[in-house]
CSV table of C-alpha atoms in Angstrom, one decimal:
chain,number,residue,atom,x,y,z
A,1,UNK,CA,0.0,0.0,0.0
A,2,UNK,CA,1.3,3.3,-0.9
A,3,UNK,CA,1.3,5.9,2.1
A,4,UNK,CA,-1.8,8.2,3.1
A,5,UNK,CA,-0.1,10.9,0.8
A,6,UNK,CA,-0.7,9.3,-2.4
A,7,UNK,CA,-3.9,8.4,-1.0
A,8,UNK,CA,-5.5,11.6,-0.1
A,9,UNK,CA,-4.7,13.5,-3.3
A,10,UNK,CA,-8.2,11.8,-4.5
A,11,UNK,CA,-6.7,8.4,-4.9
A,12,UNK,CA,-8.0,4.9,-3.9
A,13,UNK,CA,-6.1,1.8,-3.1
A,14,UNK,CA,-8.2,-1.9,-3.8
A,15,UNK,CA,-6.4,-4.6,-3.0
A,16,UNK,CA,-7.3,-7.6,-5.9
A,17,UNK,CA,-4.7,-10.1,-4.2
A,18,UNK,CA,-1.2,-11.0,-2.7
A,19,UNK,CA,1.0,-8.6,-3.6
A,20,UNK,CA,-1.6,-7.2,-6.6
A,21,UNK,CA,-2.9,-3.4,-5.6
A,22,UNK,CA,-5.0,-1.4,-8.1
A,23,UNK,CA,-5.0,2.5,-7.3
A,24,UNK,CA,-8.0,4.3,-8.7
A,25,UNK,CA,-7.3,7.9,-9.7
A,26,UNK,CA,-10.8,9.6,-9.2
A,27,UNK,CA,-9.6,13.2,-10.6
A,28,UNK,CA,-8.3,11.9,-13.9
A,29,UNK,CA,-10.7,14.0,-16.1
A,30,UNK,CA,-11.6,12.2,-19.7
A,31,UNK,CA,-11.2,14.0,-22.5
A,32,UNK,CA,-15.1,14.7,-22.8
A,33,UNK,CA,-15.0,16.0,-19.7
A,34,UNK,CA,-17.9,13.7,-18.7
A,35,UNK,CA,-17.3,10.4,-16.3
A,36,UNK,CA,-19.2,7.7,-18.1
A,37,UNK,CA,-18.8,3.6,-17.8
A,38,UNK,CA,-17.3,3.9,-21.7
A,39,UNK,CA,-14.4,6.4,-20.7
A,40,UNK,CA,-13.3,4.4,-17.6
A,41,UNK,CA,-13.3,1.3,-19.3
A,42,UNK,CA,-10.8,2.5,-21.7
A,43,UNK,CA,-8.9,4.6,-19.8
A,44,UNK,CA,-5.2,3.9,-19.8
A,45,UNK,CA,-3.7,1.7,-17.0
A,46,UNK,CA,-0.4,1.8,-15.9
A,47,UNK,CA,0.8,-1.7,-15.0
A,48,UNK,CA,4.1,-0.7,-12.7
A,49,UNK,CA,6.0,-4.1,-11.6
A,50,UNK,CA,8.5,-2.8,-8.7
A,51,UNK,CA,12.3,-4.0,-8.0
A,52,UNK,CA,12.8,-6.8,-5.4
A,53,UNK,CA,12.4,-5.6,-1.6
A,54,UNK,CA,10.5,-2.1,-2.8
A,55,UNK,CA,9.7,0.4,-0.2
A,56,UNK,CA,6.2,1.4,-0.2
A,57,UNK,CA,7.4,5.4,-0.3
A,58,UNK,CA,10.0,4.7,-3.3
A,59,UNK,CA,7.4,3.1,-5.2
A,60,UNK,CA,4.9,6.2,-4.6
A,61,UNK,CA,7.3,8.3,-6.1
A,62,UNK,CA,6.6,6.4,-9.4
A,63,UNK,CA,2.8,6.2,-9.1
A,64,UNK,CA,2.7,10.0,-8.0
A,65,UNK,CA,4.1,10.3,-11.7
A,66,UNK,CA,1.2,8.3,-13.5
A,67,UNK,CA,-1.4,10.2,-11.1
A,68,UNK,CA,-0.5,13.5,-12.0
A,69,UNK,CA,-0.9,12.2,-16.2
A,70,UNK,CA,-4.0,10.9,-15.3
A,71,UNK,CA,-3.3,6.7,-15.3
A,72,UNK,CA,-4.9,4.3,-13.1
A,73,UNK,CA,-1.6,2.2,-11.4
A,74,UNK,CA,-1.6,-1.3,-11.2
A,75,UNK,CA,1.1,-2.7,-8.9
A,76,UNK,CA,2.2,-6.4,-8.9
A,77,UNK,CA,5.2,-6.8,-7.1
A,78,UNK,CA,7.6,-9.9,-7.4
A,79,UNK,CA,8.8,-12.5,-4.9
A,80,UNK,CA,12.2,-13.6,-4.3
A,81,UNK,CA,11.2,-17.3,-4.5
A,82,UNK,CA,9.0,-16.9,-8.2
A,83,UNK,CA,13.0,-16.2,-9.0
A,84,UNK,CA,14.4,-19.0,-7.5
A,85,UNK,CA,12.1,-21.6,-8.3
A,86,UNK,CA,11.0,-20.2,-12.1
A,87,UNK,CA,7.9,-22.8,-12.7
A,88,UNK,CA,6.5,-20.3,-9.4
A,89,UNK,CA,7.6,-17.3,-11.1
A,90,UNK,CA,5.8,-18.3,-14.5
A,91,UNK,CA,2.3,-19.3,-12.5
A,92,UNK,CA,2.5,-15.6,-11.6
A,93,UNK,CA,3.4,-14.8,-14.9
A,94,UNK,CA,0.1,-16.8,-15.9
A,95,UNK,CA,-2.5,-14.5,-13.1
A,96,UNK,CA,-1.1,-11.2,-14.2
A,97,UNK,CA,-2.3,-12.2,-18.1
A,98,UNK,CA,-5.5,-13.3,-16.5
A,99,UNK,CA,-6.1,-10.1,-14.7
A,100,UNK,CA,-5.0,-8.2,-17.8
A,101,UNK,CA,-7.8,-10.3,-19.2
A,102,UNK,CA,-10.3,-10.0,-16.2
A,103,UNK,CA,-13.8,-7.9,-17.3
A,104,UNK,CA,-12.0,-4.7,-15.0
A,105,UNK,CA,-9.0,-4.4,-17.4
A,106,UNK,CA,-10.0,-6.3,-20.8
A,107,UNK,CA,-10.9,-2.9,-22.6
A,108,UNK,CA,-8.0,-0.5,-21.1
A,109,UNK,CA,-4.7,0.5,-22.8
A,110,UNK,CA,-1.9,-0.8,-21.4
A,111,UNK,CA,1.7,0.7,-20.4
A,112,UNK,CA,4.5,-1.4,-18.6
A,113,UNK,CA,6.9,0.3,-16.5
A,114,UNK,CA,9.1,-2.6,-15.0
A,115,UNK,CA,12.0,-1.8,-12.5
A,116,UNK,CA,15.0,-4.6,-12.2
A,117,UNK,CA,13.4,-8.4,-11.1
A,118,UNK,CA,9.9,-6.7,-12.5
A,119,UNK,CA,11.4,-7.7,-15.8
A,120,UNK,CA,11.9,-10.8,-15.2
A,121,UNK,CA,7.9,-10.9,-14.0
A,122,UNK,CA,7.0,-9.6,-17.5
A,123,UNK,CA,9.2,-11.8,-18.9
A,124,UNK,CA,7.5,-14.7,-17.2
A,125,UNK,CA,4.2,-13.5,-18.5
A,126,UNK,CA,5.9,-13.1,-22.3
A,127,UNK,CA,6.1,-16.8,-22.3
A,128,UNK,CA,2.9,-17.2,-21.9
A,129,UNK,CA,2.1,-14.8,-24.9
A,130,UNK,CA,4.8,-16.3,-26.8
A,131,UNK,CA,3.1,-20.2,-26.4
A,132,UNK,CA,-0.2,-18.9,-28.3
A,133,UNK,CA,0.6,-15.0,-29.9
A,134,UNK,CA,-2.6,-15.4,-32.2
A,135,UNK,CA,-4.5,-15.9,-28.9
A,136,UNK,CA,-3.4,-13.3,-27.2
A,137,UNK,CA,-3.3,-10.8,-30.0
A,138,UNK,CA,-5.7,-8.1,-28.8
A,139,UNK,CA,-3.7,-7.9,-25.1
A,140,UNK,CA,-0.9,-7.5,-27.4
A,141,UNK,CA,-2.1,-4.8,-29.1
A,142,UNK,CA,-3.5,-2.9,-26.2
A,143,UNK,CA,0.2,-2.3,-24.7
A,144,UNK,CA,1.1,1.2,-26.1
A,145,UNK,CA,4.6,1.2,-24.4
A,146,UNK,CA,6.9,-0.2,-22.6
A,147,UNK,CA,9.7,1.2,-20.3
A,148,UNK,CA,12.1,-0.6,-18.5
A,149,UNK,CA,14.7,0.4,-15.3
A,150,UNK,CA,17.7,-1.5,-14.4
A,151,UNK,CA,16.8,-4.9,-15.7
A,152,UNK,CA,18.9,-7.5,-14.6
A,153,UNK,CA,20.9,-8.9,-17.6
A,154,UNK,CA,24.0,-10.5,-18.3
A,155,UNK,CA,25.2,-13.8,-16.6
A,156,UNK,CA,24.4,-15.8,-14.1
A,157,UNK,CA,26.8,-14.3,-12.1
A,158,UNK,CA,25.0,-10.6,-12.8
A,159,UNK,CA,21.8,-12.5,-11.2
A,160,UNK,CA,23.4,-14.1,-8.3
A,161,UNK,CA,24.8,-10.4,-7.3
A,162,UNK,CA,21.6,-9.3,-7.4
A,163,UNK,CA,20.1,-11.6,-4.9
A,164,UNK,CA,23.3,-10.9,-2.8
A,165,UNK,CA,22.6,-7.0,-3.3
A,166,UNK,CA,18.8,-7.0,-2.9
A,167,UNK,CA,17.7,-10.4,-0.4
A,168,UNK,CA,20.7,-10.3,2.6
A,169,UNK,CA,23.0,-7.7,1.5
A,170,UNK,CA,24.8,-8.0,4.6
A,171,UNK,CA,25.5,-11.4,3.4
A,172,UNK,CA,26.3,-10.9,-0.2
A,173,UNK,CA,29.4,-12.7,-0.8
A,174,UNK,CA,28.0,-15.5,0.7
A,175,UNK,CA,24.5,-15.2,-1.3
A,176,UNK,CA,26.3,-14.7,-4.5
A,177,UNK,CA,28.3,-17.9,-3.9
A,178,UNK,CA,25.4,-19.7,-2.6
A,179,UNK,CA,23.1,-19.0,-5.6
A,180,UNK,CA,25.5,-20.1,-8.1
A,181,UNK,CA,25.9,-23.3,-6.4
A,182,UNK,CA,21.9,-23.7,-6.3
A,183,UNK,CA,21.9,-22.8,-10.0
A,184,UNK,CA,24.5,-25.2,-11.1
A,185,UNK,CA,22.6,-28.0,-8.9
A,186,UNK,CA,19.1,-27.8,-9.6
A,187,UNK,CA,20.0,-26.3,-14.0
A,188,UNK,CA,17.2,-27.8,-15.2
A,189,UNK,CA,14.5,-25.8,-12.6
A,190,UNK,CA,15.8,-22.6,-13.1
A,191,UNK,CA,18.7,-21.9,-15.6
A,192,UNK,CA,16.9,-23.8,-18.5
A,193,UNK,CA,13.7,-21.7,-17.2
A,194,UNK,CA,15.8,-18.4,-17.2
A,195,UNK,CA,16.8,-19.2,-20.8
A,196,UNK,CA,13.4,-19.1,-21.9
A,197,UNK,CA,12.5,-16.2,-20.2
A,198,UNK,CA,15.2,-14.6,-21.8
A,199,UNK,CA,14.1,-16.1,-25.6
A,200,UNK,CA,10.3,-14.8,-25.0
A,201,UNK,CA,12.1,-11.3,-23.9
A,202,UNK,CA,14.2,-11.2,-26.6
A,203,UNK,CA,11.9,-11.8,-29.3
A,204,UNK,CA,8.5,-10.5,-27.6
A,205,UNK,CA,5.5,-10.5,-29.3
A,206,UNK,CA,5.1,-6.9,-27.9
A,207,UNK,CA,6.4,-4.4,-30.1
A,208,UNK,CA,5.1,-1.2,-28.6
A,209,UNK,CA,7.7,1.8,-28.5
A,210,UNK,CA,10.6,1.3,-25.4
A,211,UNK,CA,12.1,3.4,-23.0
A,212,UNK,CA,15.7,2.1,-21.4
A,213,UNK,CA,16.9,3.5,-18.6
A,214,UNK,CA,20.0,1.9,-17.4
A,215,UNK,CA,24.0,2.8,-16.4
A,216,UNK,CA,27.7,1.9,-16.6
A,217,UNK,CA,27.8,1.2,-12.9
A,218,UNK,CA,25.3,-1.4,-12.3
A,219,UNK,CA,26.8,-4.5,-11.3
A,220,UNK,CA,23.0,-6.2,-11.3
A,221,UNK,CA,23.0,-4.9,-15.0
A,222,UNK,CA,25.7,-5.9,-17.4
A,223,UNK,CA,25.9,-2.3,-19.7
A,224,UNK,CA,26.9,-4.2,-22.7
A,225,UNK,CA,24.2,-6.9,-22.6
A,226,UNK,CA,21.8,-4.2,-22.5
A,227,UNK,CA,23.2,-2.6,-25.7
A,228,UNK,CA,23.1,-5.6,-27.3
A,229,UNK,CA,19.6,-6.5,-26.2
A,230,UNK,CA,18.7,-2.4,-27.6
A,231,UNK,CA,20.0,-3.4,-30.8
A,232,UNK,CA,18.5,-6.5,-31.0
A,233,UNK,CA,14.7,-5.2,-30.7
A,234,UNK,CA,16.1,-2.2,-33.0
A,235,UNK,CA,16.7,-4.7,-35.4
A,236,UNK,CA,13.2,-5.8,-35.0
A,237,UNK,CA,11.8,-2.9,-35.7
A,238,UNK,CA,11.0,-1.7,-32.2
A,239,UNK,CA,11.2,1.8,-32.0
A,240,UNK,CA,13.9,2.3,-28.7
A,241,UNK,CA,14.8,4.9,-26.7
A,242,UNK,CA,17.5,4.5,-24.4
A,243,UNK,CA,19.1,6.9,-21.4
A,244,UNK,CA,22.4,5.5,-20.1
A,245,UNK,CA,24.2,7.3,-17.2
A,246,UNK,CA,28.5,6.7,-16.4
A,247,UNK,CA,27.1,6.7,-12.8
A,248,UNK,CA,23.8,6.3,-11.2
A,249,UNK,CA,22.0,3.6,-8.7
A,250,UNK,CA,20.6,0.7,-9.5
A,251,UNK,CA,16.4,0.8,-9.7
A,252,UNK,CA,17.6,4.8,-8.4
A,253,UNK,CA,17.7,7.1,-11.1
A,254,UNK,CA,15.3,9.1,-10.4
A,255,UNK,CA,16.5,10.2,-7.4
A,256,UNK,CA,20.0,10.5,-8.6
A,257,UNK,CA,18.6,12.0,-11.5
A,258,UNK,CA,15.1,13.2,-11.4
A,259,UNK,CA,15.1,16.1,-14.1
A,260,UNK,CA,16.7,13.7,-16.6
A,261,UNK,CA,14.6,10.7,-15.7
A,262,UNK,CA,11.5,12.6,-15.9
A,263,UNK,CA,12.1,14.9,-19.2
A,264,UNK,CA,13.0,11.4,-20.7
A,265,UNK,CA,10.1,9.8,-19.3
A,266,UNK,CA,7.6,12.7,-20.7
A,267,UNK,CA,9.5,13.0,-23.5
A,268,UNK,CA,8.8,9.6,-24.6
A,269,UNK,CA,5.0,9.3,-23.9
A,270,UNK,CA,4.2,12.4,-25.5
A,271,UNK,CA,5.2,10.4,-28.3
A,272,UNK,CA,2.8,7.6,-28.0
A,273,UNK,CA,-0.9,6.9,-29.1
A,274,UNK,CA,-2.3,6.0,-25.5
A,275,UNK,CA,-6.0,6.8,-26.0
A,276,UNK,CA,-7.7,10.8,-24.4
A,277,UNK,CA,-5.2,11.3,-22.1
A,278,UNK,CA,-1.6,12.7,-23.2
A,279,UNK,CA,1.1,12.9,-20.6
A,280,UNK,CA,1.7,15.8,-18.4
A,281,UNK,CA,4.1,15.0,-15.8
């Protein structure tokens, strides 16, 4: 739940599961002016999957962005063990395209702002797309864009720093080592799960416009892997843009910096079709 702050500036909060929290913004205006059944059930939906261990009042920040352009937020956070134990990580995968698919969200444009293990959540859910693309062609098309923070690529070694980093930090050595280990022994489970992930990411079905934010100093985020994945999907014909920092923190760069992050951020979906509302942030 975010804090009453968020809440009182005409927001509501409905909890629709574990970890799954859908805040209503009542002042969004439609572009009629007039609040009818029809403009709510196309009005755009941010779906926001936060970074492992996510304060409630760092993810607000986010949120307070999407409020102020008018979005309803959906939040789905991610669970450490849906990582280490994939086949978890893609039944979540399978209740977020549900929802997506629920009578509540069916007729709404979408937009996907995913911060470091949130990738891998979308990922998970990009499988499912993947397995049957003519099935799910009209959730497909309702994504208008996509923007992603931090995402953990590179090797297995880039993942098992970021359990170290984000689960026991005090411990991270030891979870780094530890995680490797668990990798190596159960392969099957998880790294032949990973790769897929990875596959359906690489080559998703969803070509909607993308924002990468990312730096030189991440060690949870291997720089060069995220070039060539930029690449990649420009080679696709995804239309990519992409704001890279020498230094900056991982899943922090807009507090290290906000006017950058956020001229970016409006920069880029003032250049989308997303339905009445055009972004004011």
């Amino acid at each position: 739940m975010l804090g009453r702050t968020a809440l009182s500036l005409g927001v509501t909060a409905h909890r629709l599961g574990k970890n799954v929290t859908f805040y209503i913004n009542e002042l969004a205006t439609p572009a009629s002016g007039c609040r009818t059944q029809a403009s709510e059930d196309h009005k755009p939906l941010m779906l926001m999957l936060p970074w492992l261990g996510s304060r409630p009042q760092a993810v607000a920040k986010y949120c307070e962005i999407y409020f102020r352009t008018g979005f309803d937020v959906l939040v789905v956070e991610s669970e450490v063990q849906e990582f280490l134990w994939p086949r978890w990580g893609l039944d979540h995968g399978r209740r977020l395209l549900e929802l997506l698919q629920s009578e509540r969200f069916v007729s709404r444009p979408l937009l996907v702002h995913a911060f470091s293990i949130g990738g891998f959540t979308f990922a998970q859910l990009l499988v499912h797309l993947s397995q049957d693309v003519q099935k799910y062609q009209e959730l497909i098309q309702r994504i208008k864009g996509q923007v992603y923070d931090s995402l953990v690529v590179g090797s297995l070694e880039t993942m098992a720093i970021g359990l170290g980093k984000t689960v026991f930090p005090q411990w991270e050595t030891l979870i780094k080592h530890t995680s490797l280990l668990y990798f190596s022994m159960f392969k099957r489970q998880t790294v032949d799960y990973f790769n897929t992930s990875i596959d359906a990411f690489r080559n998703s079905p969803v070509t909607a416009p993308a924002l990468f934010f990312f730096c030189e100093n991440d060690p949870m985020s291997d720089p060069r892997a995220m070039e060539e994945l930029i690449d990649h999907w420009r080679k696709r014909g995804v239309n990519i843009t992409a704001k890279n920092w020498e230094e900056s923190t991982h899943a922090g760069h807009l507090k290290r910096h906000q006017q950058e992050y956020l001229t970016t951020l409006n920069t880029f979906f003032h250049s989308l079709s997303i339905g009445p509302l055009k972004a004011k942030m």
